[in-house]
Coordinates of C-alpha atoms in Angstrom, one line a residue:
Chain A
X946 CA 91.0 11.1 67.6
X947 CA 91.0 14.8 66.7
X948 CA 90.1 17.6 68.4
X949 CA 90.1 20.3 70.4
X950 CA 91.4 19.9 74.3
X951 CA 90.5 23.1 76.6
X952 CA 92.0 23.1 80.0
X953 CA 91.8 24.0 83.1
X954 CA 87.4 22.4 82.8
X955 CA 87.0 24.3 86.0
X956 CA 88.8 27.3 87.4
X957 CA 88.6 29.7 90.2
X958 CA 90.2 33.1 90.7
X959 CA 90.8 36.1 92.9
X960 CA 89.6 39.4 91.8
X961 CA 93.1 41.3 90.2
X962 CA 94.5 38.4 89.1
X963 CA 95.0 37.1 85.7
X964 CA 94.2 34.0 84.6
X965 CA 95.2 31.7 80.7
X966 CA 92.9 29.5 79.7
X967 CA 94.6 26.7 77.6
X968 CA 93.0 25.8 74.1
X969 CA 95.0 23.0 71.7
X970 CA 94.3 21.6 68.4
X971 CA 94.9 18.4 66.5
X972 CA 92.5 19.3 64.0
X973 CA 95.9 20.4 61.8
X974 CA 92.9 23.7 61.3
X975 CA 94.7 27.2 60.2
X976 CA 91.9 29.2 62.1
X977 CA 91.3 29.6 66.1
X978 CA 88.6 31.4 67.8
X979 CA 87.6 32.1 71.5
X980 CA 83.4 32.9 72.5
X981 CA 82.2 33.5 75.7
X982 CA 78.9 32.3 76.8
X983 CA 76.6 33.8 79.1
X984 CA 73.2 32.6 81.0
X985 CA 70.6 33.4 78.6
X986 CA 72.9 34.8 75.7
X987 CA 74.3 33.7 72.8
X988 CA 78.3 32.8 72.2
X989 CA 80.1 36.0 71.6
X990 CA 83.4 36.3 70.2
X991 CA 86.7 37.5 72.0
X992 CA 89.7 36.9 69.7
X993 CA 89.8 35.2 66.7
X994 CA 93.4 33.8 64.7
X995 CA 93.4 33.0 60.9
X996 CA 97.1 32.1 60.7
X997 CA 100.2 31.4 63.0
X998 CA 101.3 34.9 64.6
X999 CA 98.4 36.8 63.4
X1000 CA 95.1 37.3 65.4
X1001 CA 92.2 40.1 65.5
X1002 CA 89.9 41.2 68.2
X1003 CA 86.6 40.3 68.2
X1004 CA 82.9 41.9 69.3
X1005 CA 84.2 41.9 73.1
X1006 CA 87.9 41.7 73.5
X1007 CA 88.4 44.4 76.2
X1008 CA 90.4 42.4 79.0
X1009 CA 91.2 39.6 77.1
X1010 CA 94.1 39.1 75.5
X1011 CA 95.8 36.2 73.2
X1012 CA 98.9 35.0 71.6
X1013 CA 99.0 32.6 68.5
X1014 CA 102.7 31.2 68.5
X1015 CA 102.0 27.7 67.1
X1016 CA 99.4 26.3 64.9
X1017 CA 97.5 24.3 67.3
X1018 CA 97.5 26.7 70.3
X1019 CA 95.5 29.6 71.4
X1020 CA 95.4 30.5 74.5
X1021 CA 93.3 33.1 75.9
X1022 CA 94.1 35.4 79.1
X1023 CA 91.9 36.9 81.0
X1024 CA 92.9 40.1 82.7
X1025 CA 92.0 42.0 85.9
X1026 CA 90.4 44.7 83.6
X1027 CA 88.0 42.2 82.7
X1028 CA 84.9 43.8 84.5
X1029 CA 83.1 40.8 84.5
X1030 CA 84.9 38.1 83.8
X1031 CA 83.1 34.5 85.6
X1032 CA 81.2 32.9 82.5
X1033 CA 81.7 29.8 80.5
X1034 CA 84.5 29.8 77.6
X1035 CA 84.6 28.0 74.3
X1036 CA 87.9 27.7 72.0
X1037 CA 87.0 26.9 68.3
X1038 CA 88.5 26.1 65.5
X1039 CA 88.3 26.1 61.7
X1040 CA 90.0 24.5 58.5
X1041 CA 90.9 27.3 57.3
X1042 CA 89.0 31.3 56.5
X1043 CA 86.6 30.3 54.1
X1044 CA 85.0 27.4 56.0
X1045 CA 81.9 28.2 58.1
X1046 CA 81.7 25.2 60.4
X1047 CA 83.3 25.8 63.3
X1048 CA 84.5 22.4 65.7
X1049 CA 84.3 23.2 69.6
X1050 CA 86.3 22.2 72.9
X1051 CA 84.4 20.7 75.8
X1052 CA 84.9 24.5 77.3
X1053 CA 86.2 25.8 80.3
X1054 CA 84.2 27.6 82.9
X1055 CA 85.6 30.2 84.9
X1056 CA 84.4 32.1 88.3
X1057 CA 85.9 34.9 90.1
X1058 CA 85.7 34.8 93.7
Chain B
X1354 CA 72.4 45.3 68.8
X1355 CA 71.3 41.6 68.7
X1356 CA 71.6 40.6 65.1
X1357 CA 70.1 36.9 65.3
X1358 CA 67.6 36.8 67.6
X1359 CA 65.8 33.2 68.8
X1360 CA 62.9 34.5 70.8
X1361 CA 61.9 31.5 72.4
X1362 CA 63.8 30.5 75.2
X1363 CA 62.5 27.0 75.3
X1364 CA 60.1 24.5 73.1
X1365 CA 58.4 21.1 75.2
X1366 CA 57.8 18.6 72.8
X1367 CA 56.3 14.8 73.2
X1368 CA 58.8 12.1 72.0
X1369 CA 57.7 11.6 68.1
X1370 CA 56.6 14.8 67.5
X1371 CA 57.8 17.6 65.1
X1372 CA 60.0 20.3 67.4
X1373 CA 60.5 23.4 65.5
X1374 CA 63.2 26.1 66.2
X1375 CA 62.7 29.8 64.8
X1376 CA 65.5 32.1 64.6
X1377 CA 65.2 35.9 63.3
X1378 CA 68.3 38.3 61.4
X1379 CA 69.0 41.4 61.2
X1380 CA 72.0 42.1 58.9
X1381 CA 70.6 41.2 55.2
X1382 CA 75.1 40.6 54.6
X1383 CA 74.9 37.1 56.8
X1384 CA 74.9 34.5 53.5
X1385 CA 75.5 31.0 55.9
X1386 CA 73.4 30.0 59.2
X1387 CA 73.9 27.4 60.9
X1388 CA 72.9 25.2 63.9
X1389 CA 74.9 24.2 66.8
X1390 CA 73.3 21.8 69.5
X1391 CA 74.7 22.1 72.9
X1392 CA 74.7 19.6 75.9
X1393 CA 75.3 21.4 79.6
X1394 CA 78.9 21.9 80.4
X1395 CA 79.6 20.6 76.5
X1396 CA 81.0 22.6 73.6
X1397 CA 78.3 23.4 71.0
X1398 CA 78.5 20.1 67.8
X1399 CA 77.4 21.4 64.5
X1400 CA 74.0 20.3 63.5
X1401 CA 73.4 21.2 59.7
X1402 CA 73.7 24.5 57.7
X1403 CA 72.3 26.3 54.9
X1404 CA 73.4 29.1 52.1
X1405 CA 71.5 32.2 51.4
X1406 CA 71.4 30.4 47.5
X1407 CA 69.1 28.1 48.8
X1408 CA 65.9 27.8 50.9
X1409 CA 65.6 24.4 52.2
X1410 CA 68.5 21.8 53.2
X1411 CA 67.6 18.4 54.9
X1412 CA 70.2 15.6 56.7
X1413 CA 68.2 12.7 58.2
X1414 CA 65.4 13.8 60.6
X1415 CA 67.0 17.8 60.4
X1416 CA 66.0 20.3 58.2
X1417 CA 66.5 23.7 58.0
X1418 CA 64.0 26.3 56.1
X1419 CA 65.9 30.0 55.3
X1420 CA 63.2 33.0 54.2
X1421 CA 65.2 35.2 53.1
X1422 CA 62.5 38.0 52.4
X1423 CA 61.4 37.2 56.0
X1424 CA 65.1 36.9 57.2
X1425 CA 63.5 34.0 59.3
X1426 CA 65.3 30.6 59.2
X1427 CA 63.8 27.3 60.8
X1428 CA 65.0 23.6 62.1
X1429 CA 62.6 20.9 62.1
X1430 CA 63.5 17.6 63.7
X1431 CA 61.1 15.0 63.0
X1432 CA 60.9 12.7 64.6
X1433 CA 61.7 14.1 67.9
X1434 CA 63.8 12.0 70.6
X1435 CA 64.5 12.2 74.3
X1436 CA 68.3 12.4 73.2
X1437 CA 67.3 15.7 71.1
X1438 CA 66.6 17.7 74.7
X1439 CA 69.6 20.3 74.2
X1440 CA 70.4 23.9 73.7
X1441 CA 70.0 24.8 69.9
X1442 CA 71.8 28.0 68.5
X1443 CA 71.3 29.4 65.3
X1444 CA 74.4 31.3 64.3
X1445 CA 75.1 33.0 61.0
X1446 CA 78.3 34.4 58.7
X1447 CA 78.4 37.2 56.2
X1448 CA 81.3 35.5 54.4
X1449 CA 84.4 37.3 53.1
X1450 CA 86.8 37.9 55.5
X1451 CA 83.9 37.2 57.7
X1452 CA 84.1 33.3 57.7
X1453 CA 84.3 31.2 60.6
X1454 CA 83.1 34.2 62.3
X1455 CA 80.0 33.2 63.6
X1456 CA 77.7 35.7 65.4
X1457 CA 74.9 33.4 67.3
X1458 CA 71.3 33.6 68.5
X1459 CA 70.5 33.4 72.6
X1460 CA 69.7 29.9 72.2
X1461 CA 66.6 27.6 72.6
X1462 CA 66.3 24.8 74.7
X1463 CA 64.1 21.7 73.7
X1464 CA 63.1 19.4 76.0
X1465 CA 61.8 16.1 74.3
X1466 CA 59.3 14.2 77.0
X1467 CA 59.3 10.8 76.2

């Protein structure tokens, strides 16, 4: 079955130290995307990635960063200069720029200690 | 600046009922919405969509209503079911370079009570 894997589910970390969040695709989808989602908020874009090699920041990519080395990988880091970094994360992906719907992992959720 | 807006945090229905889910815009360039239905600890599943070129789209027991003049769009599920209790988010595009990025409402949650 396709999809979209996200690991580690559950993850704990230090304050000042960085952490990557894995994010893998099956989907054979040209697009990536990472949201955050907060209690009582809405999903909020960090990074997004339209091709291999290529990715833009999003509405709130400060501390974050990303790499887009293969098609079907995205991971996203999460740096100590991420203020306030314990939420719930979501990888996405697309089939390609001009498609709207976007398919989901299961998410991971991370909490800083 | 919150540019799609779902002011109710939650909606009880009674199993077989019509719920109804309201979500508000801001930026008259969004062109797609969408819904996204999310279990706890669960990635958000796509629920149905609709262009700004039409007002009404159905798919089974969903259907979504887009105003456009009001910027107001609407998902009705009827009938309701206990396996509909979820988080709902409405998310809209402004398409161009914009697709696939979605900016989405706070959410609603719908309990269905059997």
């Amino acid at each position: 079955d396709g999809g979209i894997t996200q690991s580690p589910k559950y993850l704990f970390r230090k304050e000042g130290q960085n952490v990557t969040l894995s994010c893998e695709q099956n989907l054979n989808h040209d697009a990536m995307y990472w949201y955050r989602q907060d209690p009582g908020q809405g999903l909020r874009l960090i990074y997004y990635s339209q091709i291999v090699n290529d990715f833009q920041k999003g509405d709130i990519a400060e501390g974050y960063s990303v790499s887009r080395e293969k098609k079907e990988s995205f991971p996203l880091t999460v740096t100590s200069a991420q203020k306030n970094p314990t939420a719930f994360y979501l990888c996405a992906s697309s089939m390609n720029t001009g498609a709207n719907v976007l398919t989901f992992g299961a998410g991971s959720r991370l909490t800083v200690l | 600046d919150q540019q799609v807006k779902q002011n109710s945090p939650s909606l009880s229905v009674q199993e077989g009922r019509i719920s109804i889910l309201n979500c508000d815009y801001t930026n008259s360039m969004f062109d797609y919405f969408l819904w996204y239905k999310k279990y706890p600890a669960e990635g958000p599943t796509f629920l149905i969509s609709i262009s700004s070129i039409k007002d009404k789209n159905e798919d089974g027991r969903f259907t979504v209503f887009l105003n456009k003049s009001a910027k107001h769009l609407s998902l009705h599920i009827v009938p309701s079911q206990p396996g509909d209790s979820a988080v709902y988010f409405c998310a809209a595009s402004a398409g161009g370079t914009s697709y696939g990025k979605l900016t989405f409402g706070q959410g609603t949650i719908l309990t269905v009570h059997p």
